[in-house]
């Protein structure tokens, strides 16, 4: 009696699809949380600044809040430092999940374990830089108001590199975890319907990221610009020991510099997301057997117009900062430099990414 080779069970044959689909849902969940963190940081900081400036004005406060103007600055700094720390930790955890599940999907499709390096121009990296600066700035403000300005300055300089190092270590941990788990990730063909769903959801998530990032960037600019314009309402005795004119000058400059830096990082995120849009659109067109030109740059494309909106706010905040430091001529030069940088950066990065993508071998279906 001859022995026959048993056919694989339906459950085993469907295992690659299950692995791919589970990883796809985990990626979506982590992207949703990351998007929420972007909203929290960009809304919380201008709201805290506006509240602090209003409290320092000292007008119409009930007796139960008469103490608030004397303590509002260090409270605000502490809130920003703690919230920035929590957001940074959440971002690192999201990145851990994105790395593992992204690697899992590639293993299912290609059959090979492909570990990637940390992308220092990626969305999570740029946003963690912003969150780290918020954390360091909050600590610096709280310590400066409590009479420890040099310790505060040291925190401002040390906290962002330390948090970025934490992201680098988290990325290495995720890759190490992938090396331990990849043997259980089953390689196999993924049907066209699931690949189309993945490409479509990736495209939708990227478009949502762009819309949210631009919206909260506008909220950040509006809040910090409003707080800067309201600094003149600070009362003479509100801060108890802090020089009023120095507080107004330093506070306005710090707010505008922070805004300019955060908007520069926002612009980098938008460019990175535009590249991701092209990659996802190309994959979707391939699955649907359609013709598309997702890498083509158009001046009136929606993402570029939103990018120019962020560029305009960056020019404004940079020019205000330069005017405070060096006068009107410095403001004009700074505005022109930032504008030219933004106009050229987007199409140049898109063209460079297109060439890199053309050299990359196509992944199997």
One Martini backbone bead per residue (centre of mass of N, CA, C, O) as a GRO file, in nm:
protein
  365
    1UNK     BB    1   0.093   0.038   0.026
    2UNK     BB    2   0.077   0.358  -0.049
    3UNK     BB    3   0.201   0.670   0.026
    4UNK     BB    4   0.058   0.979   0.100
    5UNK     BB    5   0.056   1.319   0.072
    6UNK     BB    6  -0.051   1.546   0.269
    7UNK     BB    7  -0.263   1.789   0.283
    8UNK     BB    8  -0.314   2.089   0.365
    9UNK     BB    9  -0.477   2.254   0.573
   10UNK     BB   10  -0.691   2.516   0.572
   11UNK     BB   11  -0.560   2.658   0.812
   12UNK     BB   12  -0.267   2.660   0.702
   13UNK     BB   13  -0.330   2.803   0.429
   14UNK     BB   14  -0.456   3.066   0.596
   15UNK     BB   15  -0.225   3.183   0.775
   16UNK     BB   16  -0.104   3.423   0.610
   17UNK     BB   17  -0.362   3.591   0.611
   18UNK     BB   18  -0.390   3.616   0.916
   19UNK     BB   19  -0.121   3.755   0.969
   20UNK     BB   20  -0.163   3.997   0.783
   21UNK     BB   21  -0.432   4.103   0.904
   22UNK     BB   22  -0.337   4.143   1.194
   23UNK     BB   23  -0.108   4.343   1.129
   24UNK     BB   24  -0.285   4.557   0.989
   25UNK     BB   25  -0.453   4.629   1.243
   26UNK     BB   26  -0.214   4.714   1.423
   27UNK     BB   27  -0.117   4.945   1.252
   28UNK     BB   28  -0.377   5.110   1.264
   29UNK     BB   29  -0.380   5.148   1.571
   30UNK     BB   30  -0.105   5.298   1.593
   31UNK     BB   31  -0.180   5.534   1.404
   32UNK     BB   32  -0.414   5.644   1.573
   33UNK     BB   33  -0.247   5.711   1.825
   34UNK     BB   34  -0.039   5.897   1.691
   35UNK     BB   35  -0.247   6.106   1.597
   36UNK     BB   36  -0.341   6.182   1.883
   37UNK     BB   37  -0.067   6.291   1.984
   38UNK     BB   38  -0.049   6.526   1.786
   39UNK     BB   39  -0.292   6.674   1.897
   40UNK     BB   40  -0.216   6.712   2.192
   41UNK     BB   41   0.045   6.881   2.165
   42UNK     BB   42  -0.069   7.111   1.962
   43UNK     BB   43  -0.294   7.198   2.181
   44UNK     BB   44  -0.171   7.221   2.467
   45UNK     BB   45   0.043   7.443   2.445
   46UNK     BB   46  -0.130   7.693   2.355
   47UNK     BB   47  -0.331   7.668   2.588
   48UNK     BB   48  -0.128   7.712   2.818
   49UNK     BB   49  -0.020   7.986   2.725
   50UNK     BB   50  -0.287   8.139   2.731
   51UNK     BB   51  -0.347   8.083   3.030
   52UNK     BB   52  -0.091   8.215   3.147
   53UNK     BB   53  -0.131   8.501   3.035
   54UNK     BB   54  -0.407   8.549   3.162
   55UNK     BB   55  -0.318   8.509   3.457
   56UNK     BB   56  -0.093   8.738   3.452
   57UNK     BB   57  -0.301   8.971   3.430
   58UNK     BB   58  -0.511   8.950   3.687
   59UNK     BB   59  -0.805   8.946   3.583
   60UNK     BB   60  -1.093   8.852   3.731
   61UNK     BB   61  -1.012   8.711   3.998
   62UNK     BB   62  -1.081   8.517   4.235
   63UNK     BB   63  -0.982   8.462   4.553
   64UNK     BB   64  -0.922   8.149   4.504
   65UNK     BB   65  -0.707   8.263   4.248
   66UNK     BB   66  -0.480   8.467   4.351
   67UNK     BB   67  -0.225   8.264   4.333
   68UNK     BB   68  -0.183   8.191   4.026
   69UNK     BB   69   0.015   8.408   3.901
   70UNK     BB   70   0.267   8.307   4.089
   71UNK     BB   71   0.240   7.979   3.959
   72UNK     BB   72   0.175   7.928   3.650
   73UNK     BB   73   0.452   7.871   3.516
   74UNK     BB   74   0.540   7.608   3.665
   75UNK     BB   75   0.284   7.455   3.603
   76UNK     BB   76   0.306   7.466   3.298
   77UNK     BB   77   0.582   7.330   3.277
   78UNK     BB   78   0.498   7.063   3.413
   79UNK     BB   79   0.275   6.984   3.219
   80UNK     BB   80   0.454   6.976   2.963
   81UNK     BB   81   0.662   6.772   3.062
   82UNK     BB   82   0.471   6.535   3.128
   83UNK     BB   83   0.317   6.519   2.858
   84UNK     BB   84   0.569   6.480   2.683
   85UNK     BB   85   0.655   6.214   2.815
   86UNK     BB   86   0.399   6.049   2.756
   87UNK     BB   87   0.400   6.087   2.450
   88UNK     BB   88   0.680   5.968   2.397
   89UNK     BB   89   0.618   5.686   2.510
   90UNK     BB   90   0.384   5.628   2.314
   91UNK     BB   91   0.544   5.653   2.053
   92UNK     BB   92   0.742   5.424   2.110
   93UNK     BB   93   0.523   5.206   2.125
   94UNK     BB   94   0.414   5.246   1.842
   95UNK     BB   95   0.679   5.188   1.696
   96UNK     BB   96   0.709   4.900   1.789
   97UNK     BB   97   0.447   4.799   1.645
   98UNK     BB   98   0.517   4.891   1.356
   99UNK     BB   99   0.771   4.725   1.315
  100UNK     BB  100   0.663   4.441   1.366
  101UNK     BB  101   0.414   4.446   1.163
  102UNK     BB  102   0.570   4.529   0.911
  103UNK     BB  103   0.763   4.284   0.913
  104UNK     BB  104   0.544   4.068   0.903
  105UNK     BB  105   0.426   4.140   0.623
  106UNK     BB  106   0.688   4.097   0.465
  107UNK     BB  107   0.728   3.799   0.541
  108UNK     BB  108   0.465   3.689   0.422
  109UNK     BB  109   0.528   3.787   0.122
  110UNK     BB  110   0.856   3.702   0.091
  111UNK     BB  111   0.999   3.502   0.325
  112UNK     BB  112   1.166   3.742   0.456
  113UNK     BB  113   1.379   3.894   0.681
  114UNK     BB  114   1.328   4.258   0.708
  115UNK     BB  115   1.538   4.478   0.849
  116UNK     BB  116   1.507   4.810   0.959
  117UNK     BB  117   1.599   5.115   0.987
  118UNK     BB  118   1.594   5.408   1.119
  119UNK     BB  119   1.394   5.683   1.027
  120UNK     BB  120   1.501   6.016   1.056
  121UNK     BB  121   1.249   6.122   0.846
  122UNK     BB  122   1.014   6.039   0.994
  123UNK     BB  123   0.726   6.089   1.160
  124UNK     BB  124   0.798   5.986   1.443
  125UNK     BB  125   1.070   6.130   1.465
  126UNK     BB  126   0.971   6.422   1.431
  127UNK     BB  127   0.759   6.414   1.661
  128UNK     BB  128   0.953   6.341   1.889
  129UNK     BB  129   1.115   6.597   1.873
  130UNK     BB  130   0.883   6.780   1.953
  131UNK     BB  131   0.816   6.642   2.224
  132UNK     BB  132   1.101   6.681   2.345
  133UNK     BB  133   1.103   6.990   2.337
  134UNK     BB  134   0.859   7.021   2.520
  135UNK     BB  135   0.979   6.884   2.767
  136UNK     BB  136   1.232   7.065   2.798
  137UNK     BB  137   1.081   7.337   2.812
  138UNK     BB  138   0.913   7.278   3.063
  139UNK     BB  139   1.150   7.232   3.254
  140UNK     BB  140   1.287   7.506   3.211
  141UNK     BB  141   1.054   7.680   3.311
  142UNK     BB  142   1.016   7.562   3.596
  143UNK     BB  143   1.314   7.611   3.692
  144UNK     BB  144   1.342   7.914   3.635
  145UNK     BB  145   1.107   8.007   3.824
  146UNK     BB  146   1.258   7.845   4.076
  147UNK     BB  147   1.580   7.942   4.038
  148UNK     BB  148   1.698   7.725   3.784
  149UNK     BB  149   1.820   7.806   3.488
  150UNK     BB  150   2.066   7.614   3.433
  151UNK     BB  151   1.917   7.350   3.470
  152UNK     BB  152   1.706   7.411   3.256
  153UNK     BB  153   1.905   7.429   3.018
  154UNK     BB  154   2.013   7.142   3.047
  155UNK     BB  155   1.739   7.006   2.990
  156UNK     BB  156   1.691   7.127   2.708
  157UNK     BB  157   1.957   6.985   2.589
  158UNK     BB  158   1.913   6.674   2.699
  159UNK     BB  159   1.629   6.554   2.645
  160UNK     BB  160   1.606   6.513   2.336
  161UNK     BB  161   1.847   6.310   2.297
  162UNK     BB  162   1.740   6.097   2.497
  163UNK     BB  163   1.470   6.036   2.349
  164UNK     BB  164   1.601   5.954   2.078
  165UNK     BB  165   1.757   5.720   2.201
  166UNK     BB  166   1.503   5.567   2.289
  167UNK     BB  167   1.404   5.513   2.002
  168UNK     BB  168   1.649   5.355   1.907
  169UNK     BB  169   1.617   5.127   2.118
  170UNK     BB  170   1.328   5.046   2.039
  171UNK     BB  171   1.400   4.959   1.753
  172UNK     BB  172   1.599   4.737   1.835
  173UNK     BB  173   1.392   4.574   1.998
  174UNK     BB  174   1.201   4.516   1.762
  175UNK     BB  175   1.405   4.362   1.587
  176UNK     BB  176   1.465   4.144   1.796
  177UNK     BB  177   1.173   4.040   1.811
  178UNK     BB  178   1.153   3.954   1.515
  179UNK     BB  179   1.378   3.737   1.531
  180UNK     BB  180   1.201   3.560   1.735
  181UNK     BB  181   0.910   3.548   1.557
  182UNK     BB  182   0.940   3.475   1.242
  183UNK     BB  183   0.894   3.159   1.244
  184UNK     BB  184   0.564   3.203   1.290
  185UNK     BB  185   0.559   3.340   1.010
  186UNK     BB  186   0.369   3.280   0.733
  187UNK     BB  187   0.431   3.204   0.413
  188UNK     BB  188   0.230   3.352   0.142
  189UNK     BB  189  -0.027   3.413  -0.044
  190UNK     BB  190  -0.196   3.718  -0.128
  191UNK     BB  191  -0.475   3.834  -0.200
  192UNK     BB  192  -0.599   4.097  -0.380
  193UNK     BB  193  -0.812   4.202  -0.178
  194UNK     BB  194  -0.618   4.244   0.065
  195UNK     BB  195  -0.412   4.425  -0.080
  196UNK     BB  196  -0.618   4.647  -0.141
  197UNK     BB  197  -0.700   4.709   0.147
  198UNK     BB  198  -0.422   4.791   0.245
  199UNK     BB  199  -0.370   5.023   0.042
  200UNK     BB  200  -0.625   5.188   0.106
  201UNK     BB  201  -0.576   5.229   0.411
  202UNK     BB  202  -0.302   5.364   0.383
  203UNK     BB  203  -0.404   5.603   0.219
  204UNK     BB  204  -0.610   5.707   0.428
  205UNK     BB  205  -0.414   5.743   0.668
  206UNK     BB  206  -0.227   5.948   0.530
  207UNK     BB  207  -0.438   6.163   0.469
  208UNK     BB  208  -0.518   6.202   0.767
  209UNK     BB  209  -0.244   6.292   0.871
  210UNK     BB  210  -0.223   6.549   0.705
  211UNK     BB  211  -0.480   6.690   0.804
  212UNK     BB  212  -0.408   6.690   1.108
  213UNK     BB  213  -0.132   6.831   1.099
  214UNK     BB  214  -0.232   7.099   0.974
  215UNK     BB  215  -0.447   7.171   1.181
  216UNK     BB  216  -0.259   7.173   1.440
  217UNK     BB  217  -0.062   7.382   1.329
  218UNK     BB  218  -0.268   7.612   1.321
  219UNK     BB  219  -0.332   7.600   1.624
  220UNK     BB  220  -0.049   7.660   1.723
  221UNK     BB  221  -0.006   7.933   1.586
  222UNK     BB  222  -0.255   8.077   1.701
  223UNK     BB  223  -0.179   8.041   2.003
  224UNK     BB  224   0.113   8.164   2.010
  225UNK     BB  225   0.043   8.433   1.876
  226UNK     BB  226  -0.168   8.518   2.086
  227UNK     BB  227   0.022   8.506   2.332
  228UNK     BB  228   0.228   8.714   2.230
  229UNK     BB  229   0.016   8.953   2.197
  230UNK     BB  230  -0.062   8.924   2.528
  231UNK     BB  231   0.194   9.005   2.702
  232UNK     BB  232   0.122   9.311   2.770
  233UNK     BB  233  -0.094   9.218   3.010
  234UNK     BB  234   0.113   9.195   3.215
  235UNK     BB  235   0.174   9.239   3.530
  236UNK     BB  236   0.398   9.373   3.753
  237UNK     BB  237   0.319   9.156   4.012
  238UNK     BB  238   0.262   8.863   3.903
  239UNK     BB  239   0.573   8.714   3.928
  240UNK     BB  240   0.753   8.763   4.160
  241UNK     BB  241   1.075   8.872   4.055
  242UNK     BB  242   1.013   8.906   3.762
  243UNK     BB  243   1.089   9.064   3.487
  244UNK     BB  244   0.866   9.193   3.276
  245UNK     BB  245   1.026   9.267   3.015
  246UNK     BB  246   1.186   9.001   3.001
  247UNK     BB  247   0.942   8.814   2.986
  248UNK     BB  248   0.827   8.925   2.724
  249UNK     BB  249   1.072   8.888   2.539
  250UNK     BB  250   1.141   8.589   2.597
  251UNK     BB  251   0.858   8.470   2.558
  252UNK     BB  252   0.811   8.556   2.264
  253UNK     BB  253   1.064   8.424   2.143
  254UNK     BB  254   1.011   8.133   2.239
  255UNK     BB  255   0.740   8.092   2.096
  256UNK     BB  256   0.839   8.149   1.801
  257UNK     BB  257   1.066   7.941   1.789
  258UNK     BB  258   0.896   7.696   1.850
  259UNK     BB  259   0.703   7.731   1.612
  260UNK     BB  260   0.911   7.719   1.384
  261UNK     BB  261   1.025   7.439   1.452
  262UNK     BB  262   0.757   7.278   1.444
  263UNK     BB  263   0.692   7.355   1.144
  264UNK     BB  264   0.939   7.227   1.019
  265UNK     BB  265   0.866   6.940   1.113
  266UNK     BB  266   0.592   6.935   0.973
  267UNK     BB  267   0.695   6.961   0.684
  268UNK     BB  268   0.853   6.696   0.688
  269UNK     BB  269   0.607   6.516   0.736
  270UNK     BB  270   0.455   6.585   0.476
  271UNK     BB  271   0.668   6.483   0.280
  272UNK     BB  272   0.671   6.193   0.382
  273UNK     BB  273   0.365   6.145   0.325
  274UNK     BB  274   0.379   6.194   0.020
  275UNK     BB  275   0.553   5.949  -0.035
  276UNK     BB  276   0.351   5.745   0.082
  277UNK     BB  277   0.125   5.805  -0.115
  278UNK     BB  278   0.275   5.705  -0.366
  279UNK     BB  279   0.323   5.414  -0.272
  280UNK     BB  280   0.024   5.336  -0.223
  281UNK     BB  281  -0.090   5.415  -0.503
  282UNK     BB  282   0.089   5.221  -0.666
  283UNK     BB  283  -0.012   4.962  -0.529
  284UNK     BB  284  -0.312   4.998  -0.600
  285UNK     BB  285  -0.278   5.009  -0.909
  286UNK     BB  286  -0.150   4.729  -0.935
  287UNK     BB  287  -0.385   4.561  -0.822
  288UNK     BB  288  -0.601   4.703  -1.034
  289UNK     BB  289  -0.474   4.761  -1.313
  290UNK     BB  290  -0.374   5.063  -1.318
  291UNK     BB  291  -0.322   5.395  -1.410
  292UNK     BB  292  -0.054   5.591  -1.257
  293UNK     BB  293   0.096   5.919  -1.112
  294UNK     BB  294   0.210   5.959  -0.796
  295UNK     BB  295   0.505   6.112  -0.851
  296UNK     BB  296   0.383   6.354  -0.962
  297UNK     BB  297   0.429   6.694  -0.979
  298UNK     BB  298   0.197   6.946  -0.845
  299UNK     BB  299   0.119   7.260  -0.763
  300UNK     BB  300  -0.211   7.185  -0.718
  301UNK     BB  301  -0.181   6.991  -0.510
  302UNK     BB  302  -0.308   6.929  -0.207
  303UNK     BB  303  -0.049   6.878  -0.037
  304UNK     BB  304   0.105   7.134  -0.131
  305UNK     BB  305  -0.098   7.341  -0.025
  306UNK     BB  306  -0.072   7.254   0.270
  307UNK     BB  307   0.230   7.302   0.285
  308UNK     BB  308   0.212   7.611   0.224
  309UNK     BB  309   0.059   7.679   0.479
  310UNK     BB  310   0.289   7.598   0.669
  311UNK     BB  311   0.501   7.783   0.540
  312UNK     BB  312   0.366   8.050   0.609
  313UNK     BB  313   0.383   8.012   0.921
  314UNK     BB  314   0.690   7.983   0.928
  315UNK     BB  315   0.760   8.259   0.815
  316UNK     BB  316   0.620   8.424   1.033
  317UNK     BB  317   0.767   8.312   1.287
  318UNK     BB  318   1.056   8.366   1.183
  319UNK     BB  319   1.025   8.673   1.139
  320UNK     BB  320   0.955   8.749   1.429
  321UNK     BB  321   1.211   8.642   1.558
  322UNK     BB  322   1.412   8.814   1.389
  323UNK     BB  323   1.300   9.091   1.471
  324UNK     BB  324   1.363   9.061   1.777
  325UNK     BB  325   1.680   9.023   1.721
  326UNK     BB  326   1.741   9.223   1.426
  327UNK     BB  327   1.498   9.323   1.279
  328UNK     BB  328   1.367   9.393   0.971
  329UNK     BB  329   1.593   9.279   0.791
  330UNK     BB  330   1.610   9.000   0.923
  331UNK     BB  331   1.316   8.923   0.861
  332UNK     BB  332   1.333   8.933   0.550
  333UNK     BB  333   1.558   8.723   0.515
  334UNK     BB  334   1.421   8.490   0.667
  335UNK     BB  335   1.165   8.472   0.496
  336UNK     BB  336   1.303   8.412   0.225
  337UNK     BB  337   1.459   8.156   0.310
  338UNK     BB  338   1.216   7.985   0.399
  339UNK     BB  339   1.057   7.998   0.136
  340UNK     BB  340   1.271   7.870  -0.051
  341UNK     BB  341   1.304   7.607   0.101
  342UNK     BB  342   1.007   7.509   0.069
  343UNK     BB  343   0.974   7.520  -0.241
  344UNK     BB  344   1.216   7.301  -0.293
  345UNK     BB  345   1.189   7.052  -0.102
  346UNK     BB  346   0.944   6.892  -0.203
  347UNK     BB  347   1.024   6.824  -0.505
  348UNK     BB  348   1.304   6.707  -0.438
  349UNK     BB  349   1.216   6.471  -0.252
  350UNK     BB  350   1.022   6.337  -0.452
  351UNK     BB  351   1.233   6.278  -0.673
  352UNK     BB  352   1.427   6.110  -0.497
  353UNK     BB  353   1.214   5.893  -0.417
  354UNK     BB  354   1.152   5.798  -0.703
  355UNK     BB  355   1.435   5.688  -0.768
  356UNK     BB  356   1.451   5.490  -0.530
  357UNK     BB  357   1.195   5.325  -0.606
  358UNK     BB  358   1.298   5.231  -0.891
  359UNK     BB  359   1.545   5.056  -0.754
  360UNK     BB  360   1.340   4.886  -0.620
  361UNK     BB  361   1.232   4.587  -0.569
  362UNK     BB  362   0.974   4.397  -0.620
  363UNK     BB  363   0.719   4.269  -0.452
  364UNK     BB  364   0.557   4.004  -0.383
  365UNK     BB  365   0.221   3.890  -0.371
   0.00000   0.00000   0.00000
